[in-house]
Structures are given as C-alpha cells and as structure tokens.
Coordinates of C-alpha atoms and ligand atoms in Angstrom, one line a residue:
X20 CA -64.3 -52.2 -103.0
X21 CA -64.8 -54.7 -100.2
X22 CA -68.4 -55.9 -99.7
X23 CA -69.7 -57.7 -96.5
X24 CA -73.1 -59.2 -96.7
X25 CA -75.2 -60.2 -93.7
X26 CA -78.6 -61.2 -93.3
X27 CA -80.8 -61.9 -90.3
X28 CA -84.2 -63.6 -90.1
X29 CA -85.8 -60.2 -90.2
X30 CA -83.4 -58.0 -91.8
X31 CA -81.3 -57.8 -94.9
X32 CA -78.4 -55.6 -94.7
X33 CA -76.0 -55.1 -97.6
X34 CA -73.0 -53.3 -96.3
X35 CA -70.4 -51.6 -98.4
X36 CA -66.8 -50.8 -97.3
X37 CA -64.0 -49.0 -98.9
X38 CA -61.3 -51.6 -99.6
X39 CA -58.7 -52.2 -102.0
X40 CA -59.4 -55.8 -102.9
X41 CA -62.5 -55.9 -105.1
X42 CA -63.5 -59.2 -103.6
X43 CA -66.9 -60.1 -102.0
X44 CA -66.3 -61.1 -98.5
X45 CA -68.1 -63.9 -96.5
X46 CA -69.1 -63.0 -93.1
X47 CA -70.7 -64.4 -90.0
X48 CA -74.1 -63.0 -88.6
X49 CA -75.9 -63.8 -85.4
X50 CA -78.5 -66.6 -86.1
X51 CA -80.1 -67.5 -82.7
X52 CA -79.3 -68.4 -79.0
X53 CA -80.5 -71.1 -76.6
X54 CA -80.9 -70.1 -72.9
X55 CA -78.8 -72.0 -70.4
X56 CA -80.9 -74.5 -68.6
X57 CA -81.8 -75.6 -66.0
X58 CA -79.6 -72.8 -64.5
X59 CA -77.7 -69.8 -65.8
X60 CA -74.0 -70.5 -65.5
X61 CA -70.7 -68.8 -64.4
X62 CA -68.3 -71.5 -65.5
X63 CA -68.3 -73.5 -68.8
X64 CA -65.4 -75.2 -70.5
X65 CA -65.1 -76.9 -73.7
X66 CA -67.5 -77.4 -76.5
X67 CA -67.7 -79.6 -79.6
X68 CA -70.2 -80.4 -82.6
X69 CA -70.8 -83.7 -83.9
X70 CA -73.6 -85.0 -86.3
X71 CA -75.3 -81.4 -86.1
X72 CA -75.5 -81.6 -82.1
X73 CA -73.6 -79.3 -79.9
X74 CA -72.0 -80.4 -76.7
X75 CA -70.9 -77.9 -73.8
X76 CA -69.4 -78.8 -70.4
X77 CA -70.9 -76.6 -67.7
X78 CA -69.6 -76.8 -64.3
X79 CA -72.4 -75.0 -62.5
X80 CA -75.1 -77.3 -63.9
X81 CA -72.8 -80.2 -63.3
X82 CA -73.3 -81.6 -66.8
X83 CA -73.0 -81.4 -70.6
X84 CA -75.5 -79.6 -72.4
X85 CA -76.7 -81.2 -75.7
X86 CA -78.3 -78.9 -78.2
X87 CA -79.9 -79.8 -81.5
X88 CA -78.4 -77.0 -83.8
X89 CA -81.2 -77.5 -86.5
X90 CA -84.0 -77.6 -84.1
X91 CA -82.5 -74.5 -82.2
X92 CA -83.0 -76.2 -78.7
X93 CA -81.4 -78.0 -75.8
X94 CA -82.5 -81.7 -75.9
X95 CA -80.5 -83.1 -72.9
X96 CA -78.2 -82.2 -70.1
X97 CA -75.8 -85.2 -69.4
X98 CA -75.6 -85.1 -65.7
X99 CA -73.3 -87.0 -63.2
X100 CA -70.2 -84.7 -63.0
X101 CA -68.4 -83.2 -60.1
X102 CA -69.9 -79.7 -60.6
X103 CA -68.1 -76.5 -59.6
X104 CA -66.1 -76.5 -56.4
X105 CA -65.3 -73.0 -54.5
X106 CA -63.3 -72.2 -51.6
X107 CA -63.6 -68.8 -50.1
X108 CA -65.3 -67.5 -53.2
X109 CA -62.7 -68.8 -55.6
X110 CA -63.5 -71.2 -58.1
X111 CA -61.2 -74.5 -57.6
X112 CA -60.9 -75.6 -61.3
X113 CA -58.3 -78.3 -60.5
X114 CA -60.9 -80.5 -58.8
X115 CA -64.1 -79.4 -60.8
X116 CA -65.9 -80.7 -63.9
X117 CA -66.9 -81.4 -66.6
X118 CA -64.0 -79.8 -68.4
X119 CA -62.4 -80.8 -71.9
X120 CA -64.2 -83.1 -74.2
X121 CA -63.6 -85.0 -77.4
X122 CA -66.0 -87.1 -79.7
X123 CA -64.9 -90.6 -80.8
X124 CA -67.0 -90.6 -83.9
X125 CA -66.3 -94.3 -84.9
X126 CA -67.6 -95.3 -81.6
X127 CA -70.4 -92.7 -81.1
X128 CA -68.9 -91.8 -77.8
X129 CA -68.1 -88.5 -76.1
X130 CA -65.2 -88.6 -73.6
X131 CA -65.6 -85.9 -70.9
X132 CA -62.7 -84.9 -68.5
X133 CA -63.9 -84.5 -64.9
X134 CA -62.8 -83.9 -61.3
X135 CA -61.0 -86.7 -59.4
X136 CA -58.9 -87.9 -62.4
X137 CA -61.9 -89.3 -64.1
X138 CA -62.7 -89.6 -67.9
X139 CA -66.6 -90.1 -68.1
X140 CA -67.7 -91.9 -71.3
X141 CA -71.1 -90.7 -72.8
X142 CA -73.1 -92.9 -75.1
X143 CA -74.2 -90.4 -77.9
X144 CA -77.3 -92.3 -78.7
X145 CA -78.7 -92.4 -75.1
X146 CA -76.8 -89.2 -73.7
X147 CA -75.9 -91.1 -70.6
X148 CA -72.7 -92.0 -68.9
X149 CA -72.0 -95.6 -69.7
X150 CA -68.5 -95.9 -68.1
X151 CA -66.0 -94.1 -65.9
X152 CA -62.2 -94.5 -66.5
X153 CA -60.2 -93.6 -63.5
X154 CA -56.8 -92.2 -64.2
X155 CA -55.6 -92.8 -60.7
X156 CA -54.9 -88.9 -59.7
X157 CA -57.0 -86.7 -57.3
X158 CA -57.0 -83.6 -59.6
X159 CA -59.1 -83.3 -62.7
X160 CA -58.8 -84.9 -66.1
X161 CA -59.0 -81.9 -68.5
X162 CA -58.5 -81.8 -72.3
X163 CA -58.4 -84.6 -74.8
X164 CA -57.5 -85.5 -78.4
X165 CA -58.3 -88.9 -80.3
X166 CA -56.6 -91.0 -83.0
X167 CA -59.5 -93.1 -84.5
X168 CA -57.3 -95.6 -86.3
X169 CA -55.5 -96.7 -83.2
X170 CA -58.4 -95.8 -80.8
X171 CA -56.0 -94.0 -78.4
X172 CA -57.3 -91.0 -76.4
X173 CA -54.9 -88.7 -74.6
X174 CA -56.1 -86.7 -71.7
X175 CA -54.1 -83.9 -69.8
X176 CA -53.8 -83.8 -66.1
X177 CA -52.7 -80.2 -65.9
X178 CA -52.9 -79.8 -62.1
X179 CA -50.7 -82.7 -61.2
X180 CA -47.2 -81.8 -59.9
X181 CA -45.5 -82.3 -62.4
X182 CA -48.3 -82.3 -65.1
X183 CA -48.9 -85.5 -67.1
X184 CA -50.7 -86.7 -70.2
X185 CA -52.6 -90.1 -69.8
X186 CA -52.9 -92.4 -72.7
X187 CA -56.3 -94.3 -72.8
X188 CA -57.0 -97.4 -75.1
X189 CA -60.8 -96.5 -76.0
X190 CA -61.2 -100.2 -77.0
X191 CA -60.9 -101.5 -73.3
X192 CA -61.0 -98.1 -71.6
X193 CA -57.8 -98.7 -69.8
X194 CA -55.0 -96.4 -69.1
X195 CA -51.9 -97.6 -70.8
X196 CA -49.3 -95.3 -69.5
X197 CA -48.5 -91.4 -68.8
X198 CA -46.1 -88.9 -70.2
X199 CA -44.8 -86.7 -67.5
X200 CA -43.7 -83.1 -68.1
X201 CA -41.0 -82.5 -65.5
X202 CA -40.5 -78.8 -66.4
X203 CA -43.9 -77.5 -67.2
X204 CA -46.0 -75.4 -65.1
X205 CA -49.3 -76.7 -66.7
X206 CA -50.7 -78.2 -69.7
X207 CA -53.2 -77.1 -72.5
X208 CA -54.9 -78.6 -75.5
X209 CA -53.6 -81.8 -77.1
X210 CA -54.3 -82.4 -80.8
X211 CA -53.7 -85.3 -83.1
X212 CA -52.4 -84.9 -86.7
X213 CA -53.5 -87.4 -89.4
X214 CA -50.5 -86.9 -91.6
X215 CA -47.7 -87.4 -89.0
X216 CA -50.0 -89.7 -86.9
X217 CA -48.7 -88.0 -83.8
X218 CA -50.3 -86.3 -80.8
X219 CA -49.0 -82.8 -79.9
X220 CA -49.7 -81.0 -76.7
X221 CA -49.7 -77.2 -76.0
X222 CA -47.3 -76.6 -73.1
X223 CA -47.8 -73.0 -71.8
X224 CA -44.5 -72.4 -70.1
X225 CA -41.3 -74.6 -69.2
X226 CA -38.1 -73.8 -67.4
X227 CA -36.4 -74.1 -70.8
X228 CA -39.1 -72.3 -72.8
X229 CA -40.8 -69.6 -70.6
X230 CA -42.9 -68.5 -73.8
X231 CA -44.2 -72.1 -74.2
X232 CA -43.6 -75.1 -76.6
X233 CA -45.5 -77.6 -78.6
X234 CA -44.5 -81.1 -77.5
X235 CA -44.8 -84.1 -79.9
X236 CA -45.7 -87.4 -78.1
X237 CA -44.9 -91.0 -78.6
X238 CA -47.9 -92.6 -77.1
X239 CA -46.3 -96.1 -77.0
X240 CA -43.2 -95.5 -75.2
X241 CA -44.6 -92.5 -73.2
X242 CA -42.0 -90.0 -74.2
X243 CA -41.8 -86.5 -75.6
X244 CA -40.1 -86.8 -79.0
X245 CA -40.4 -83.4 -80.2
X246 CA -39.9 -80.0 -78.6
X247 CA -41.0 -77.1 -80.7
X248 CA -40.3 -73.9 -78.8
X249 CA -42.5 -70.9 -79.0
X250 CA -41.5 -67.4 -78.3
X251 CA -43.5 -64.9 -76.2
X252 CA -46.7 -66.9 -76.5
X253 CA -47.6 -68.9 -73.4
X254 CA -50.1 -70.9 -75.5
X255 CA -53.6 -72.3 -74.7
X256 CA -55.8 -73.9 -77.3
X257 CA -54.3 -75.6 -80.5
X258 CA -56.1 -77.0 -83.5
X259 CA -54.8 -78.5 -86.8
X260 CA -55.8 -76.9 -90.0
X261 CA -54.7 -78.3 -93.4
X262 CA -51.7 -80.8 -93.6
X263 CA -49.5 -80.1 -90.6
X264 CA -50.3 -76.5 -89.9
X265 CA -51.1 -76.0 -86.3
X266 CA -53.1 -72.9 -85.2
X267 CA -51.8 -71.8 -82.0
X268 CA -53.6 -69.3 -79.5
X269 CA -51.6 -67.4 -77.0
X270 CA -53.1 -66.6 -73.6
X271 CA -53.8 -63.4 -71.7
X272 CA -50.4 -64.2 -70.0
X273 CA -48.7 -63.4 -73.3
X274 CA -50.1 -59.8 -73.3
X275 CA -49.4 -59.2 -69.6
X276 CA -45.9 -60.7 -69.7
X277 CA -44.6 -59.6 -73.0
X278 CA -46.7 -56.7 -73.9
X279 CA -47.6 -58.2 -77.3
X280 CA -50.8 -59.9 -78.7
X281 CA -50.8 -62.4 -81.7
X282 CA -51.9 -66.0 -82.5
X283 CA -49.7 -68.0 -84.9
X284 CA -49.6 -70.9 -87.1
X285 CA -46.7 -73.5 -86.9
X286 CA -45.8 -76.1 -89.4
X287 CA -45.1 -79.0 -87.0
X288 CA -43.2 -80.9 -89.5
X289 CA -40.4 -78.2 -89.2
X290 CA -41.3 -76.4 -85.9
X291 CA -41.3 -73.1 -88.1
X292 CA -43.8 -70.3 -87.5
X293 CA -45.5 -69.7 -90.8
X294 CA -47.8 -66.9 -89.8
X295 CA -48.5 -64.5 -87.0
X296 CA -51.9 -63.1 -86.6
X297 CA -51.4 -59.7 -84.9
X298 CA -54.0 -58.5 -82.4
X299 CA -55.6 -61.8 -81.7
X300 CA -54.6 -63.1 -78.1
X301 CA -56.1 -64.0 -74.7
X302 CA -57.8 -67.1 -76.3
X303 CA -58.6 -70.4 -74.8
X304 CA -60.4 -72.9 -77.0
X305 CA -59.8 -72.7 -80.9
X306 CA -61.5 -74.5 -83.7
X307 CA -61.0 -75.2 -87.4
X308 CA -63.6 -75.7 -90.1
X309 CA -62.1 -77.8 -93.0
X310 CA -65.1 -76.9 -95.1
X311 CA -64.8 -73.1 -95.0
X312 CA -61.0 -73.4 -94.2
X313 CA -61.4 -71.0 -91.3
X314 CA -59.8 -70.9 -87.8
X315 CA -61.9 -69.7 -84.7
X316 CA -60.2 -68.2 -81.8
X317 CA -62.1 -67.6 -78.6
X318 CA -60.1 -64.4 -77.7
X319 CA -62.2 -63.7 -74.6
X320 CA -59.2 -62.0 -72.7
X321 CA -57.9 -60.0 -75.5
X322 CA -57.1 -56.4 -74.6
X323 CA -57.2 -53.2 -76.4
X324 CA -54.1 -52.5 -78.6
X325 CA -52.6 -55.8 -77.4
X326 CA -51.2 -53.8 -74.5
X327 CA -50.3 -55.0 -70.9
X328 CA -52.8 -53.3 -68.8
X329 CA -55.1 -52.6 -71.7
X330 CA -58.8 -52.5 -71.3
X331 CA -60.6 -55.9 -71.9
X332 CA -61.7 -56.4 -75.5
X333 CA -63.2 -59.9 -75.5
X334 CA -63.9 -60.9 -79.1
X335 CA -64.3 -64.1 -81.2
X336 CA -62.0 -63.8 -84.2
X337 CA -62.3 -65.6 -87.4
X338 CA -59.0 -66.2 -89.5
X339 CA -58.9 -67.3 -92.9
X340 CA -56.6 -70.4 -92.8
X341 CA -55.5 -69.9 -96.5
X342 CA -54.2 -66.4 -96.1
X343 CA -53.7 -66.5 -92.4
X344 CA -55.5 -63.1 -92.0
X345 CA -58.4 -61.9 -89.9
X346 CA -61.6 -62.2 -91.7
X347 CA -63.8 -60.9 -88.9
X348 CA -64.1 -60.3 -85.4
X349 CA -67.1 -59.7 -83.0
X350 CA -67.5 -58.7 -79.3
X351 CA -68.2 -61.6 -76.9
X352 CA -67.6 -61.6 -73.0
X353 CA -64.6 -62.4 -70.7
X354 CA -66.4 -64.9 -68.6
X355 CA -68.0 -67.7 -70.7
X356 CA -66.7 -67.0 -74.3
X357 CA -63.5 -69.1 -74.0
X358 CA -65.2 -71.8 -75.6
X359 CA -65.9 -72.0 -79.4
X360 CA -67.1 -74.9 -81.8
X361 CA -67.9 -75.1 -85.4
X362 CA -70.2 -77.4 -87.4
X363 CA -68.2 -78.2 -90.6
X364 CA -71.3 -79.4 -92.5
X365 CA -73.4 -76.1 -91.9
X366 CA -70.5 -73.8 -91.0
X367 CA -72.5 -72.7 -87.9
X368 CA -70.2 -71.3 -85.1
X369 CA -71.3 -71.7 -81.3
X370 CA -70.2 -69.5 -78.5
X371 CA -71.5 -69.5 -74.9
X372 CA -72.2 -66.1 -73.6
X373 CA -73.4 -64.8 -70.1
X374 CA -76.2 -62.5 -71.6
X375 CA -77.7 -64.8 -74.1
X376 CA -76.7 -68.3 -73.5
X377 CA -75.4 -70.7 -76.1
X378 CA -75.2 -68.4 -79.1
X379 CA -75.0 -69.4 -82.8
X380 CA -73.7 -67.7 -85.8
X381 CA -74.1 -68.4 -89.4
X382 CA -71.7 -67.9 -92.3
X383 CA -73.2 -66.0 -95.2
X384 CA -71.3 -66.2 -98.4
X385 CA -71.4 -63.1 -100.7
X386 CA -71.3 -65.5 -103.7
X387 CA -74.5 -67.1 -102.5
X388 CA -76.3 -63.8 -103.5
X389 CA -77.8 -64.0 -107.0
X390 CA -76.8 -60.5 -107.7
X391 CA -73.4 -59.0 -107.5
X392 CA -73.3 -56.6 -104.5
X393 CA -72.3 -53.0 -105.0
X394 CA -71.8 -50.0 -102.8
X395 CA -74.9 -48.6 -104.5
X396 CA -76.8 -51.8 -103.9
X397 CA -79.7 -52.6 -101.6
X398 CA -80.3 -52.0 -98.1
X399 CA -78.9 -49.7 -95.5
X400 CA -75.9 -47.5 -94.7
X401 CA -72.3 -48.2 -93.7
X402 CA -73.3 -47.1 -90.2
X403 CA -75.2 -50.3 -89.9
X404 CA -72.0 -52.3 -89.8
X405 CA -71.7 -51.1 -86.2
X406 CA -74.7 -52.7 -85.2
X407 CA -73.1 -56.1 -85.7
X408 CA -69.5 -55.0 -85.1
X409 CA -67.5 -52.0 -86.1
X410 CA -65.0 -53.1 -88.7
X411 CA -62.2 -51.6 -90.6
X412 CA -61.0 -52.9 -93.9
X413 CA -60.0 -56.2 -92.2
X414 CA -63.4 -56.6 -90.4
X415 CA -61.7 -56.3 -87.1
X416 CA -63.9 -55.3 -84.4
X417 CA -62.8 -52.1 -82.4
X418 CA -64.6 -50.9 -79.2
X419 CA -65.7 -47.4 -79.9
X420 CA -68.3 -44.9 -79.1
X421 CA -69.8 -45.2 -82.7
X422 CA -70.3 -48.8 -82.1
X423 CA -72.7 -48.0 -79.0
X424 CA -74.4 -45.4 -81.2
X425 CA -74.9 -47.8 -84.1
X426 CA -76.3 -50.6 -81.8
X427 CA -78.9 -48.1 -80.3
X428 CA -79.8 -46.7 -83.6
X429 CA -80.4 -49.8 -85.6
X430 CA -81.5 -52.5 -83.0
X431 CA -80.2 -55.3 -85.0
X432 CA -80.5 -58.5 -82.9
X433 CA -76.9 -58.9 -82.1
X434 CA -76.5 -60.2 -78.6
X435 CA -72.7 -60.6 -78.3
X436 CA -71.9 -58.5 -75.3
Ligands
LIG233 C1 -77.7 -70.3 -92.4 O1 -77.7 -69.7 -93.7 C2 -78.1 -70.6 -94.7 C3 -77.8 -69.9 -96.0 O2 -78.2 -68.6 -96.1 C4 -79.7 -70.8 -94.4 O3 -80.1 -71.8 -95.4 C5 -79.8 -71.5 -93.1 O4 -81.2 -71.6 -92.7 C6 -79.3 -70.6 -91.9 N1 -79.3 -71.2 -90.7 C7 -79.5 -70.5 -89.6 C8 -79.5 -71.5 -88.4 O5 -79.9 -69.5 -89.6
LIG234 C1 -60.5 -69.6 -46.4 O1 -60.0 -68.5 -45.8 C2 -59.6 -68.6 -44.5 C3 -59.3 -67.4 -43.8 O2 -58.3 -66.6 -44.8 C4 -58.6 -69.7 -44.2 O3 -58.3 -69.9 -42.9 C5 -59.1 -71.0 -44.9 O4 -58.0 -71.9 -44.9 C6 -59.5 -70.8 -46.3 N1 -60.2 -72.0 -46.9 C7 -59.7 -72.6 -48.0 C8 -60.5 -73.9 -48.3 O5 -58.9 -72.2 -48.6
LIG235 C1 -73.7 -89.7 -86.7 O1 -73.6 -89.9 -88.1 C2 -73.2 -91.0 -88.5 C3 -73.3 -91.0 -90.2 O2 -74.5 -90.6 -90.6 C4 -74.1 -92.2 -88.1 O3 -73.6 -93.4 -88.8 C5 -74.1 -92.3 -86.7 O4 -74.8 -93.2 -86.2 C6 -74.6 -90.9 -86.0 N1 -74.3 -90.9 -84.6 C7 -75.2 -90.3 -83.7 C8 -74.9 -90.6 -82.3 O5 -76.2 -89.8 -84.1
LIG236 C1 -69.7 -93.4 -62.9 O1 -69.5 -92.8 -61.6 C2 -70.6 -92.3 -60.8 C3 -70.0 -91.6 -59.6 O2 -69.0 -90.8 -59.9 C4 -71.6 -93.2 -60.6 O3 -72.8 -92.7 -60.1 C5 -72.1 -93.9 -62.0 O4 -72.8 -94.9 -61.6 C6 -70.9 -94.5 -62.7 N1 -71.3 -95.0 -64.0 C7 -70.8 -96.1 -64.4 C8 -71.6 -96.5 -65.7 O5 -70.2 -96.8 -63.8
LIG237 C1 -35.7 -77.0 -66.1 O1 -35.6 -75.7 -66.3 C2 -34.5 -75.3 -65.8 C3 -34.5 -73.8 -66.1 O2 -35.3 -73.2 -65.2 C4 -33.4 -75.9 -66.5 O3 -32.1 -75.5 -65.9 C5 -33.4 -77.4 -66.4 O4 -32.4 -77.9 -67.3 C6 -34.7 -77.9 -66.8 N1 -34.8 -79.3 -66.7 C7 -35.2 -80.1 -67.6 C8 -35.4 -81.5 -67.3 O5 -35.5 -79.8 -68.7
LIG238 C1 -59.6 -66.9 -97.8 O1 -58.6 -66.3 -98.6 C2 -58.4 -67.0 -99.7 C3 -57.1 -66.5 -100.4 O2 -57.0 -65.0 -100.3 C4 -59.7 -66.7 -100.5 O3 -59.5 -67.2 -101.9 C5 -60.9 -67.4 -99.8 O4 -62.1 -66.9 -100.5 C6 -60.9 -66.7 -98.3 N1 -62.1 -67.7 -97.6 C7 -63.1 -66.9 -97.2 C8 -64.0 -67.7 -96.5 O5 -63.2 -65.7 -97.1
LIG239 C1 -80.3 -65.9 -67.1 O1 -79.6 -64.7 -67.5 C2 -80.3 -64.0 -68.4 C3 -79.5 -62.8 -68.8 O2 -78.8 -62.1 -68.0 C4 -81.5 -63.5 -67.7 O3 -82.3 -62.6 -68.5 C5 -82.4 -64.6 -67.1 O4 -83.4 -63.9 -66.4 C6 -81.5 -65.5 -66.3 N1 -82.2 -66.8 -66.0 C7 -82.3 -67.2 -64.8 C8 -83.2 -68.3 -64.7 O5 -81.8 -66.7 -63.9

C-alpha cells in the first residue's frame, strides 16, 4: 500500500493508493501564489532561491522579481534590464533580458544575463544593479554557473555564431577569456562540479553529436577538455546532484526529432548514463534539493505518450535522486513554467504560471504525521487525488477526463493549469 499525504491550509487529505511498496510517500502540495507585479508577464526566464528569497527573471517587466518566501510576497523588482524585444509579433530572445542568473553567496551578489552581451551585478542587500560587465558581443548574455573558491563565473553566449562561453573573474569583474564551440548550434545551462572542480556545459546539438553532448571546460586555457556525447536528447537544463551525478533534461526537440521522451542522469567522471527517467522531457530549467535529494524538471513542453505530435502535457516532475524514479508530477503550463527553483532549507519549490503568478509548493513528509497512515484512515476518498493531480502508482500525472471531474467536485485550491 502506497500512501500519499497532502495538506493545505484549509484541508487535510489523506489519500490511499494501491501500491506494492508499503512505504509512506512524501509529496508536494500547493502552498500559495504571488501575483505578477507590476504587470502580468508572457516571458520569464530563470529563477533561483537564496536565503529564503526567490529571484525570477521577467523580460516583460524588464526586471528580476524578488519574493520573500516566508512573507509570501514580492518585496522588490530589480529594474534596469533590456526587456522583451519583439519583431513582427515574434519575441527576439537573442537580444532580450533578463535571462539566466546565478547567486554568488560568498559575495552576496546576483549575476544576471541581459541583452547586448551584458552581465549585470545585483547587490543582494540593496537589490540594485551595482555593476555592469560588458562581454563585448551584441547578442544576449544568458545562463551562468559559479565556482566560489576561484571566484570564476561562466556565462553562455548562445546566440553568437559560433556560440561561446565567457569566463569572468568576479573579484575584478573582468572577462578573462572565451571558449568557442565551433560546431554547436547553441548552448544551454552550465554547471560547476565541486568534486572535479570543473565547469560543464549542456550543448544541445553539434555536427558530431546531433543528439547533444556535455562539454567539460578548462577555464584557464579556455578549451573544451571533455566531450561526453548524448544520444537522442538535445539537452537543455542540467544540474548536479550528489557527487558527479549530472541530471540532464532533454528538450521538446527530443520528442519531435526522435519520437522518444526521457531525462537522464550521467556520471561525468565516466560519461556513462546511469539512469534514464522515461516520460519526462520538454524541460528547460532543472533544480536539485540536496536536503530532500530530489531533482525538479520543468517539463513544460512535455507531450502525451512522449510522442512526436502528441498533445501538450506541461508538468513539473519531481524525481527521487537516490532511486532515479519519478516521485510526483503535476500540471503546469507551456508558457511560463520552464523555470523552477527550490529552497533547500524549507524544501519549497517555486514555478511561475500564467494563471496564478509565482506559485509555491510545499513538501509534506508522510513521516511527519504522528500516526501511521492507512487506507482506512482519515479524510476523503481516492477520487480527491485528481484534485491535486491524477496519479498512478508512480504519482505521475496523466491528463484525463476524471482529472477534470475531480477538480470540479472537490474545489481543492490547486492552481496548476
Ligand atoms: C510547509 O510545511 C511545513 C510542515 O508541514 C509547515 O511548517 C510550513 O508552514 C509550510 N509552509 C508553507 C509555506 O505552507
Ligand atoms: C517584418 O515583416 C516585414 C514583412 O514581411 C518585413 O519586410 C520586415 O523585414 C520584418 N521586420 C523584421 C524586423 O523582421
Ligand atoms: C544570507 O545568509 C548568510 C548566512 O546567514 C548571511 O551571512 C548573509 O549576509 C545573507 N545575505 C543576504 C543578502 O541576506
Ligand atoms: C548599468 O547600465 C545601465 C544602462 O544599461 C545604466 O543605466 C546603469 O547606470 C549602469 N550601472 C552601473 C552601476 O554602472
Ligand atoms: C563539425 O561537424 C561536421 C559534421 O557535420 C564534422 O564533419 C566536422 O568534423 C565537425 N567539426 C569539428 C571541428 O568538430
Ligand atoms: C527516495 O528513494 C529512496 C530509495 O528508494 C528512499 O529511501 C527515499 O525515502 C526517497 N525519497 C523521498 C523524498 O521520497
Ligand atoms: C493577471 O492575470 C490573472 C490571471 O489570468 C488575472 O486574473 C489578472 O486580472 C491579471 N492582472 C492584470 C493586472 O492584468
């Protein structure tokens, strides 16, 4: 018997599922949401949590939202960014901003990628831009990673031809050099590994590896030192879990090109794929919580059945980084929900959604219940699972008619559409 325990402020649901394991499962529930301000948005990018504060890049508002997670409200909008450029009704992401962001905890600074090859430095005590670092290119500065010991920040320039990664010394805010990716179409997330003390970059596709690769960098010689090929992935977001395990999300292009859908975990010390997580694809940003040992994938462009041409099935997927299996999914949207961040201190997970704004979910541990839960225990019926998200034994959301019925019937305050 697998039990799934969720609680909201107004409602206690104890949900029982038929399952083989006999374990009490943890699960996420909706906590609250913060409306976008000053304007609703149609284009956000990356997000991150630091010291209980959530930061989200928003191109329409031309700034970074600052949300106090404990206070459940927005406290600032860091302004001074390029904003969203459009031409003939099409968003021009290659020159817009803000885009990727990274916190430099030992400096209490947020680096934010912006249009016109600029990285803006935000002082996290004043929430103001205190410096601009010019990379010397006309297209946007995008995603970043940081090594706090050496003070090195790497930032992708995905729209340069060819794409490049610029290396910045945070101490003197200068660009020390660039790594050029001659055969890559674009670049995605970089990540720093504490064990190997090396930066890695997600490369969606190259002439040699059309399904993508993970590239290891030497940031003193500005060379690619490792090429770890991927098969049928076309990766986007990456994040390190424990040791040298890299969680790799694959993009919607994976589904549309190869008619498959999976995420994967690579051991970067060997380049071997140690796990494939079937059914989770179409993600952009991913996150890891070292406290709960969970990965989060913003699978906003996932498709039903993992099939080419399949109907949209935008969802947030929570993956247990110990067993590399899906713990839970819930529906999101295929517009703003390509961003996900987690607070490792509180386990709160944050996803921007068109309908509800900046939306926060809370991890509820079954073991935190004083009484063991049982199928004959408290609260309501299994049909109420649909109110949060329909699940199978793996807690994987599946869009269905019963989902809609469940939502209407129970009116649980889930706002994930
Ligand atoms: C999250 O859950 C914990 C434990 O149940 C609770 O103490 C905390 O208030 C919750 N936070 C929010 C934002 O709902
Ligand atoms: C907008 O579309 C018109 C007509 O197709 C074209 O002439 C023009 O160059 C386009 N402008 C931009 C900025 O792409
Ligand atoms: C973040 O928390 C650390 C540890 O408590 C503290 O030293 C630092 O000043 C805080 N930074 C900000 C911007 O609040
Ligand atoms: C950063 O650049 C913007 C213009 O893009 C400018 O308004 C601002 O004053 C600059 N900030 C600093 C600290 O130089
Ligand atoms: C680039 O990709 C092509 C295949 O499209 C390959 O023949 C060529 O060797 C690659 N060049 C480099 C520098 O990797
Ligand atoms: C993850 O899986 C491991 C091994 O199966 C299990 O012990 C652990 O409780 C799971 N974590 C969560 C948060 O469910
Ligand atoms: C923002 O969007 C929400 C959800 O669609 C809507 O209820 C609200 O009225 C909008 N606010 C503004 C200022 O347009």
